Each structure stands twice: as structure tokens, then as C-alpha cells.
mmCIF file of C-alpha atoms and ligand atoms in Angstrom:
data_model
loop_
_atom_site.group_PDB
_atom_site.id
_atom_site.type_symbol
_atom_site.label_atom_id
_atom_site.label_comp_id
_atom_site.label_asym_id
_atom_site.label_seq_id
_atom_site.Cartn_x
_atom_site.Cartn_y
_atom_site.Cartn_z
ATOM 1 C CA MET A 5 79.991 93.354 72.427
ATOM 2 C CA THR A 6 80.186 97.150 72.245
ATOM 3 C CA ALA A 7 81.745 98.476 75.293
ATOM 4 C CA GLN A 8 79.382 101.043 78.100
ATOM 5 C CA LEU A 9 80.444 103.817 79.257
ATOM 6 C CA LEU A 10 78.728 106.327 82.044
ATOM 7 C CA MET A 11 79.087 109.846 81.100
ATOM 8 C CA CYS A 12 77.814 112.939 83.212
ATOM 9 C CA ALA A 13 76.741 116.293 80.852
ATOM 10 C CA PRO A 14 78.653 119.389 82.491
ATOM 11 C CA GLY A 15 75.306 121.326 83.513
ATOM 12 C CA CYS A 16 76.163 122.403 86.526
ATOM 13 C CA PHE A 17 80.445 121.777 86.286
ATOM 14 C CA GLN A 18 82.430 124.260 87.692
ATOM 15 C CA VAL A 19 85.895 124.586 90.072
ATOM 16 C CA SER A 20 84.006 126.084 92.662
ATOM 17 C CA TYR A 21 86.842 124.325 95.562
ATOM 18 C CA VAL A 22 90.288 123.557 95.498
ATOM 19 C CA ILE A 23 90.966 120.037 96.056
ATOM 20 C CA ASN A 24 93.408 118.983 94.183
ATOM 21 C CA PRO A 25 96.610 120.749 92.935
ATOM 22 C CA TRP A 26 95.096 121.645 89.450
ATOM 23 C CA MET A 27 92.023 123.217 91.119
ATOM 24 C CA GLN A 28 94.853 125.805 92.758
ATOM 25 C CA GLY A 29 94.093 129.256 91.335
ATOM 26 C CA GLN A 30 90.747 128.068 88.877
ATOM 27 C CA VAL A 31 88.047 128.561 90.913
ATOM 28 C CA ALA A 32 85.369 130.059 88.801
ATOM 29 C CA THR A 33 88.203 130.683 85.843
ATOM 30 C CA GLU A 34 85.962 128.017 83.295
ATOM 31 C CA ASN A 35 84.150 128.849 80.379
ATOM 32 C CA ARG A 36 80.769 127.016 80.159
ATOM 33 C CA VAL A 37 80.328 127.090 77.033
ATOM 34 C CA ARG A 38 83.606 125.516 75.850
ATOM 35 C CA ALA A 39 83.413 123.433 78.954
ATOM 36 C CA ARG A 40 79.860 122.026 76.629
ATOM 37 C CA ARG A 41 81.860 121.545 73.496
ATOM 38 C CA GLN A 42 85.006 119.340 74.718
ATOM 39 C CA TRP A 43 82.530 117.434 76.828
ATOM 40 C CA THR A 44 80.368 116.951 73.884
ATOM 41 C CA ARG A 45 83.021 116.317 71.497
ATOM 42 C CA LEU A 46 84.169 113.775 73.423
ATOM 43 C CA HIS A 47 80.457 112.311 74.172
ATOM 44 C CA ASP A 48 80.559 111.691 70.200
ATOM 45 C CA VAL A 49 84.116 110.182 69.922
ATOM 46 C CA LEU A 50 83.001 107.561 72.494
ATOM 47 C CA SER A 51 79.397 106.660 71.151
ATOM 48 C CA SER A 52 81.080 106.421 67.538
ATOM 49 C CA MET A 53 82.990 103.135 69.379
ATOM 50 C CA SER A 54 80.875 102.231 72.684
ATOM 51 C CA THR A 55 77.363 102.430 74.065
ATOM 52 C CA VAL A 56 77.033 105.918 76.156
ATOM 53 C CA SER A 57 75.100 105.924 79.130
ATOM 54 C CA VAL A 58 74.382 109.718 80.828
ATOM 55 C CA ILE A 59 73.266 110.371 84.737
ATOM 56 C CA GLU A 60 71.849 113.802 85.705
ATOM 57 C CA PRO A 61 74.338 116.327 86.747
ATOM 58 C CA VAL A 62 72.640 117.485 89.838
ATOM 59 C CA PRO A 63 73.013 121.711 91.169
ATOM 60 C CA GLY A 64 75.275 122.020 94.088
ATOM 61 C CA LEU A 65 77.652 118.873 92.567
ATOM 62 C CA PRO A 66 80.347 120.409 90.011
ATOM 63 C CA ASP A 67 82.678 117.314 89.795
ATOM 64 C CA MET A 68 79.772 114.721 89.399
ATOM 65 C CA VAL A 69 80.864 115.510 85.388
ATOM 66 C CA PHE A 70 84.165 112.658 86.657
ATOM 67 C CA THR A 71 81.980 109.909 86.587
ATOM 68 C CA ALA A 72 85.261 107.918 86.957
ATOM 69 C CA ASN A 73 84.745 108.561 91.102
ATOM 70 C CA ALA A 74 81.229 107.361 91.286
ATOM 71 C CA GLY A 75 83.013 103.061 91.724
ATOM 72 C CA THR A 76 83.911 100.753 90.828
ATOM 73 C CA VAL A 77 82.280 97.810 88.529
ATOM 74 C CA LEU A 78 82.990 94.269 88.154
ATOM 75 C CA GLY A 79 80.242 91.813 86.543
ATOM 76 C CA ARG A 80 76.801 93.219 87.630
ATOM 77 C CA GLN A 81 78.507 94.324 90.700
ATOM 78 C CA VAL A 82 79.778 98.327 91.722
ATOM 79 C CA VAL A 83 81.550 98.706 95.031
ATOM 80 C CA LEU A 84 80.523 102.759 95.480
ATOM 81 C CA SER A 85 82.851 105.301 95.933
ATOM 82 C CA ARG A 86 83.302 107.074 99.532
ATOM 83 C CA PHE A 87 84.776 110.524 98.894
ATOM 84 C CA ARG A 88 87.584 111.489 100.562
ATOM 85 C CA HIS A 89 86.228 115.057 100.483
ATOM 86 C CA ASP A 90 82.803 115.828 102.176
ATOM 87 C CA GLU A 91 82.943 118.549 98.716
ATOM 88 C CA ARG A 92 82.095 115.530 96.407
ATOM 89 C CA ARG A 93 79.756 113.200 99.084
ATOM 90 C CA GLY A 94 76.616 114.621 98.285
ATOM 91 C CA GLU A 95 77.369 112.432 94.963
ATOM 92 C CA GLU A 96 76.967 109.546 96.033
ATOM 93 C CA PRO A 97 73.636 108.714 96.579
ATOM 94 C CA HIS A 98 72.994 109.655 93.037
ATOM 95 C CA PHE A 99 75.564 107.357 91.494
ATOM 96 C CA ALA A 100 73.779 104.707 93.962
ATOM 97 C CA ARG A 101 70.685 105.516 92.659
ATOM 98 C CA TRP A 102 71.567 105.421 89.086
ATOM 99 C CA PHE A 103 73.214 101.888 89.744
ATOM 100 C CA ALA A 104 70.467 100.186 91.467
ATOM 101 C CA ASP A 105 68.002 101.522 88.540
ATOM 102 C CA HIS A 106 70.196 100.356 86.153
ATOM 103 C CA GLY A 107 69.881 96.465 87.325
ATOM 104 C CA LEU A 108 73.687 96.556 89.281
ATOM 105 C CA SER A 109 73.921 95.338 92.780
ATOM 106 C CA VAL A 110 75.732 98.568 94.667
ATOM 107 C CA ARG A 111 77.865 97.129 97.456
ATOM 108 C CA THR A 112 80.063 99.725 99.929
ATOM 109 C CA LEU A 113 83.582 99.127 101.763
ATOM 110 C CA GLY A 114 82.077 101.289 104.905
ATOM 111 C CA ASP A 115 81.242 104.764 105.987
ATOM 112 C CA ASP A 116 84.740 105.191 107.077
ATOM 113 C CA VAL A 117 86.946 103.166 104.447
ATOM 114 C CA MET A 118 87.408 106.115 101.663
ATOM 115 C CA PHE A 119 87.590 105.000 97.834
ATOM 116 C CA GLU A 120 87.665 106.685 95.007
ATOM 117 C CA GLY A 121 86.018 104.153 92.630
ATOM 118 C CA ALA A 122 87.530 103.968 89.215
ATOM 119 C CA GLY A 123 89.902 107.481 89.266
ATOM 120 C CA ASP A 124 91.941 104.643 91.823
ATOM 121 C CA ALA A 125 90.842 100.936 91.079
ATOM 122 C CA LEU A 126 91.576 99.839 86.961
ATOM 123 C CA LEU A 127 91.319 96.089 86.033
ATOM 124 C CA ASP A 128 93.990 94.512 84.429
ATOM 125 C CA ARG A 129 92.931 93.925 80.679
ATOM 126 C CA SER A 130 94.928 90.377 80.514
ATOM 127 C CA GLN A 131 94.227 88.536 83.918
ATOM 128 C CA PRO A 132 91.857 89.092 87.021
ATOM 129 C CA LEU A 133 93.571 91.335 89.031
ATOM 130 C CA LEU A 134 92.978 95.145 90.354
ATOM 131 C CA TRP A 135 95.309 97.827 90.241
ATOM 132 C CA MET A 136 94.570 100.062 93.282
ATOM 133 C CA GLY A 137 96.033 103.258 94.352
ATOM 134 C CA HIS A 138 96.185 104.806 97.589
ATOM 135 C CA GLY A 139 98.073 107.657 99.441
ATOM 136 C CA HIS A 140 96.020 110.804 98.818
ATOM 137 C CA ARG A 141 92.142 109.642 98.290
ATOM 138 C CA THR A 142 92.018 105.666 98.332
ATOM 139 C CA ASP A 143 92.559 104.166 101.607
ATOM 140 C CA ALA A 144 95.897 101.466 101.530
ATOM 141 C CA ARG A 145 92.993 99.010 103.590
ATOM 142 C CA ALA A 146 90.326 99.813 101.248
ATOM 143 C CA ALA A 147 92.776 96.953 99.056
ATOM 144 C CA SER A 148 91.633 93.270 101.424
ATOM 145 C CA LEU A 149 88.288 95.031 101.289
ATOM 146 C CA LEU A 150 87.665 94.980 98.021
ATOM 147 C CA ALA A 151 89.381 92.440 97.469
ATOM 148 C CA ASP A 152 86.666 90.518 99.362
ATOM 149 C CA THR A 153 84.003 92.191 98.388
ATOM 150 C CA LEU A 154 84.552 91.474 94.167
ATOM 151 C CA ASP A 155 86.578 88.419 94.759
ATOM 152 C CA ILE A 156 89.775 89.279 92.777
ATOM 153 C CA GLU A 157 92.957 89.644 93.491
ATOM 154 C CA VAL A 158 93.955 93.491 94.222
ATOM 155 C CA GLN A 159 97.969 95.139 93.884
ATOM 156 C CA PRO A 160 97.627 98.135 95.987
ATOM 157 C CA LEU A 161 100.041 101.208 94.277
ATOM 158 C CA GLU A 162 100.827 103.734 96.063
ATOM 159 C CA LEU A 163 100.886 107.840 94.982
ATOM 160 C CA VAL A 164 103.494 109.885 96.005
ATOM 161 C CA ASP A 165 103.326 113.350 93.542
ATOM 162 C CA PRO A 166 99.899 115.219 94.366
ATOM 163 C CA ARG A 167 99.596 115.983 90.995
ATOM 164 C CA PHE A 168 98.753 112.214 89.992
ATOM 165 C CA TYR A 169 95.965 112.192 92.967
ATOM 166 C CA HIS A 170 94.700 109.023 91.738
ATOM 167 C CA LEU A 171 96.199 106.146 89.706
ATOM 168 C CA ASP A 172 93.612 106.869 86.678
ATOM 169 C CA THR A 173 95.926 110.098 86.141
ATOM 170 C CA CYS A 174 99.073 108.069 85.718
ATOM 171 C CA PHE A 175 98.578 104.330 85.171
ATOM 172 C CA CYS A 176 96.393 103.093 82.205
ATOM 173 C CA PRO A 177 95.780 98.864 81.539
ATOM 174 C CA LEU A 178 95.781 98.434 77.902
ATOM 175 C CA PRO A 179 94.605 95.170 75.651
ATOM 176 C CA ASP A 180 97.220 92.000 75.885
ATOM 177 C CA GLY A 181 98.858 93.231 79.653
ATOM 178 C CA GLN A 182 100.504 96.786 77.979
ATOM 179 C CA LEU A 183 100.438 99.911 80.274
ATOM 180 C CA MET A 184 101.066 103.446 80.004
ATOM 181 C CA TYR A 185 102.357 104.504 83.238
ATOM 182 C CA HIS A 186 104.196 107.612 84.621
ATOM 183 C CA PRO A 187 106.693 106.087 87.021
ATOM 184 C CA ALA A 188 107.421 109.010 89.089
ATOM 185 C CA ALA A 189 104.335 109.282 90.452
ATOM 186 C CA PHE A 190 104.464 106.101 92.352
ATOM 187 C CA ALA A 191 106.623 105.670 95.514
ATOM 188 C CA GLU A 192 109.656 103.347 95.097
ATOM 189 C CA ALA A 193 108.458 100.334 96.402
ATOM 190 C CA SER A 194 105.483 99.990 94.117
ATOM 191 C CA ARG A 195 107.431 101.073 91.175
ATOM 192 C CA ARG A 196 109.097 97.916 91.789
ATOM 193 C CA VAL A 197 105.999 95.957 91.735
ATOM 194 C CA ILE A 198 105.192 97.127 88.759
ATOM 195 C CA GLU A 199 108.289 96.274 87.160
ATOM 196 C CA SER A 200 107.902 93.061 88.397
ATOM 197 C CA ARG A 201 104.351 92.203 87.182
ATOM 198 C CA VAL A 202 104.743 94.155 84.079
ATOM 199 C CA PRO A 203 107.502 92.529 81.545
ATOM 200 C CA ALA A 204 109.624 95.417 80.282
ATOM 201 C CA SER A 205 108.290 95.061 76.781
ATOM 202 C CA GLN A 206 104.800 95.702 77.478
ATOM 203 C CA ARG A 207 105.648 99.077 80.023
ATOM 204 C CA LEU A 208 105.745 102.148 78.030
ATOM 205 C CA VAL A 209 106.723 104.874 80.404
ATOM 206 C CA VAL A 210 105.092 108.416 79.625
ATOM 207 C CA GLY A 211 107.268 111.237 80.475
ATOM 208 C CA ASP A 212 106.770 114.888 82.433
ATOM 209 C CA SER A 213 105.210 116.885 80.044
ATOM 210 C CA ASP A 214 103.017 113.751 78.809
ATOM 211 C CA ALA A 215 101.822 113.096 81.980
ATOM 212 C CA ARG A 216 100.883 116.745 82.625
ATOM 213 C CA ALA A 217 98.920 116.699 79.741
ATOM 214 C CA PHE A 218 96.439 114.073 80.904
ATOM 215 C CA ALA A 219 97.840 111.552 78.768
ATOM 216 C CA CYS A 220 98.051 108.585 80.850
ATOM 217 C CA ASN A 221 93.843 109.403 81.725
ATOM 218 C CA ALA A 222 93.338 107.564 78.936
ATOM 219 C CA VAL A 223 89.831 105.629 77.454
ATOM 220 C CA ALA A 224 90.899 102.742 75.805
ATOM 221 C CA ILE A 225 88.836 100.930 73.736
ATOM 222 C CA GLY A 226 89.938 98.168 71.942
ATOM 223 C CA ARG A 227 93.204 99.116 69.822
ATOM 224 C CA ARG A 228 91.682 102.840 69.701
ATOM 225 C CA ILE A 229 92.950 105.241 72.555
ATOM 226 C CA VAL A 230 90.837 108.522 73.691
ATOM 227 C CA LEU A 231 92.943 111.188 75.601
ATOM 228 C CA ASN A 232 93.162 114.796 75.712
ATOM 229 C CA ARG A 233 96.740 114.826 74.357
ATOM 230 C CA ALA A 234 99.984 113.371 73.266
ATOM 231 C CA SER A 235 103.348 114.481 71.912
ATOM 232 C CA ALA A 236 103.876 112.757 68.415
ATOM 233 C CA ALA A 237 106.827 110.674 70.426
ATOM 234 C CA LEU A 238 103.625 109.164 72.710
ATOM 235 C CA VAL A 239 102.316 108.651 69.874
ATOM 236 C CA ALA A 240 104.507 107.010 67.294
ATOM 237 C CA GLU A 241 105.117 104.819 70.477
ATOM 238 C CA LEU A 242 101.313 103.456 70.768
ATOM 239 C CA GLY A 243 101.523 103.452 66.476
ATOM 240 C CA ARG A 244 104.114 100.876 67.249
ATOM 241 C CA ARG A 245 102.061 99.109 69.632
ATOM 242 C CA GLY A 246 99.185 98.527 67.574
ATOM 243 C CA PHE A 247 97.400 101.276 69.156
ATOM 244 C CA GLY A 248 95.424 104.742 67.346
ATOM 245 C CA VAL A 249 95.255 108.042 69.337
ATOM 246 C CA THR A 250 92.066 110.342 69.235
ATOM 247 C CA ALA A 251 92.726 113.449 70.617
ATOM 248 C CA VAL A 252 89.866 115.594 72.314
ATOM 249 C CA ALA A 253 90.882 118.542 73.766
ATOM 250 C CA LEU A 254 89.380 119.382 77.507
ATOM 251 C CA GLY A 255 91.109 121.655 78.925
ATOM 252 C CA GLU A 256 88.724 122.933 81.204
ATOM 253 C CA PHE A 257 88.462 119.982 82.920
ATOM 254 C CA ILE A 258 91.869 119.660 83.884
ATOM 255 C CA ARG A 259 91.474 122.753 85.132
ATOM 256 C CA ALA A 260 89.086 121.031 88.209
ATOM 257 C CA GLY A 261 92.229 117.899 87.251
ATOM 258 C CA GLY A 262 90.524 115.341 85.415
ATOM 259 C CA ALA A 263 90.094 115.209 81.719
ATOM 260 C CA ALA A 264 88.898 111.662 78.938
ATOM 261 C CA LYS A 265 89.063 108.996 81.585
ATOM 262 C CA CYS A 266 87.858 110.859 84.517
ATOM 263 C CA LEU A 267 84.871 111.848 82.475
ATOM 264 C CA THR A 268 84.317 108.425 82.132
ATOM 265 C CA LEU A 269 83.251 105.329 83.724
ATOM 266 C CA ARG A 270 83.452 101.843 82.360
ATOM 267 C CA ILE A 271 80.026 100.066 83.715
ATOM 268 C CA ASP A 272 80.578 96.475 81.062
ATOM 269 C CA GLU A 273 83.526 95.073 83.057
ATOM 270 C CA PRO A 274 83.509 91.603 82.386
ATOM 271 C CA ARG A 275 84.627 88.965 85.025
ATOM 272 C CA VAL A 276 88.296 87.492 82.936
ATOM 273 C CA GLY A 277 88.244 85.220 85.598
ATOM 274 C CA SER A 278 86.817 84.466 89.398
ATOM 275 C CA MET A 279 90.253 83.250 90.405
ATOM 276 C CA ARG A 280 91.776 85.048 93.233
ATOM 277 C CA GLN A 281 95.693 84.728 93.997
ATOM 278 C CA ALA A 282 96.471 86.586 96.907
ATOM 279 C CA ALA A 283 95.074 89.090 98.952
HETATM 280 N N1 LIG B 311 87.618 117.689 90.830
HETATM 281 C C1 LIG B 311 88.182 116.442 91.300
HETATM 282 C C2 LIG B 311 88.585 115.815 92.047
HETATM 283 O O1 LIG B 311 89.355 116.347 92.650
HETATM 284 C C3 LIG B 311 88.689 115.708 89.329
HETATM 285 C C4 LIG B 311 88.390 114.202 89.679
HETATM 286 C C5 LIG B 311 89.056 113.045 88.395
HETATM 287 N N2 LIG B 311 88.405 112.285 87.978
HETATM 288 C C6 LIG B 311 89.788 111.364 88.357
HETATM 289 N N3 LIG B 311 88.964 109.974 88.319
HETATM 290 N N4 LIG B 311 91.452 110.909 88.153
HETATM 291 O O2 LIG B 311 88.489 115.129 92.990
#
């Protein structure tokens, strides 16, 4: 079955406020033409290995291009995001409508529970487990609500470095239970949780310079990994593990704090099983 992704063209993309450290000093610096070219290349690369749907951009919602934050999909359900910042709240009804129009059952965690979708909630690729980042955008208490709503075990992970404010900027589950991650982005206790749940041989540690180039912010479809940029060493290590890397330069979007994975949402997440072990 081909993977299905949701993207939003950058017609209204702009850095027009600052809600993460990457946006500092970047307001109105983006090059619209280059952004369109970079996004189109990403769209074309992903279209060659998946089915890509697009949602119409909305004027005044410049970050809507980052569809990863629309919600988290599992089976035919989607948990809609509740954005921490007012600047992004206007996206919620547009994504809710798109999901409902496309046959998904739209759930919410409550108006006062911050939750930023697949930016912070990533499915493990080998077991029924949802990894959830918190500490910057998503509230820790979203974990038990998500577990109840989606009937899946949720493993919270605390994020401590403001540059890696969403889980998908520093953590990328890969097929066969492999994991690419940047350990320094996590609180020590959470780092230990990752180490206890993922065997060392399955963990691929991403260093600071690759992490700053958004190498963890990768779209993994089968054995192909699409990302902004990765060092030769990281590409070689992924190659040893059976993965091929396609780099698509996304510098204009990094001005807003996002890259390949942030610009996509997987909307065909199958249930690997529905047994919930612990909340
Ligand atoms: N400017 C956006 C924000 O700060 C970027 C979102 C990036 N998305 C992601 N999934 N990491 O919310």
C-alpha cells in the first residue's frame, strides 16, 4: 500500500512572528520564489513514492504549510491539534474541516490541553506505541488523554532544548524499530527511557551539527529517508542500516523552524495492533 501524505503549498508562507528560536531575526527574510521551488521539489520527490494530498493555504496563517502540526492520525481517527500559540490557532478549523471531508473521525483533547499533533506525537514503526514530546508545545497531561482517545500506549518524552521544540525535530522512528535521535534534546530521565526501550544496536545517534541541519526531521517511507541535509557520516551510517537518503534543501522553511517532516503529515497511519500495555 502506498503511503498517504498531506501537504500545504507555501502560497501564504512567511516568517511573520517569532514563536521558536529559529524564527528569531528571520521575520520577512524568506525568499518566496525559492520557498516555492524548495517545496515543489519536496512535493515531487514525495509524490514519486507516496500519494500526496494538498490542503489550500489560508491567508494570514503563514505556518499552515507545516501540516505535521495539524493533528495525529491513527487508523480512521485523528486527534486535532490545540496550538500553544495564538498565531497558529486559526489553523485548527481548516484542518478539522479537511480531515472530516476526507472521512476521518475528528477527536480533540479539550480546549485547555495543548497538543501539536504529529510534530510531537510519533508512532513507533514496529510496535503499537506512540512517542509523545512535551515541555515546549504539547502539555505533559496530553499523554494519558491521547492514550485513552486512540487506545494506544503513549510514552511521554521531555524536551529541554528550545531549538528542538517539537519531538519531530530531534527524534525519528524508522522501520524495524530503529530510531534516529539527538540525545541532547531530551531531559536525562527521558533519555534513559529511550535507552531502556530501544536496544543500543537499533539507536542511531545524531550529533549536534546534523541535528541543527534538521536531519532528524525526516520523512521515512520504506527504506527511503527524505531530509533537508545530512553529513556524509550520517548518510553512510543510514546506508549500513539499509536506508537510502534523498536530500532536499529546505532552507527557506528552516527560517520558520521546520523542514521535511514538518511539511508533511502521514494520513494513512495503520494500527499495528490495538493492545494497550500501560498508560
Ligand atoms: N513556525 C512553526 C512553529 O513554530 C514551525 C513548525 C514546525 N513543525 C514541526 N512539526 N516541527 O510552530
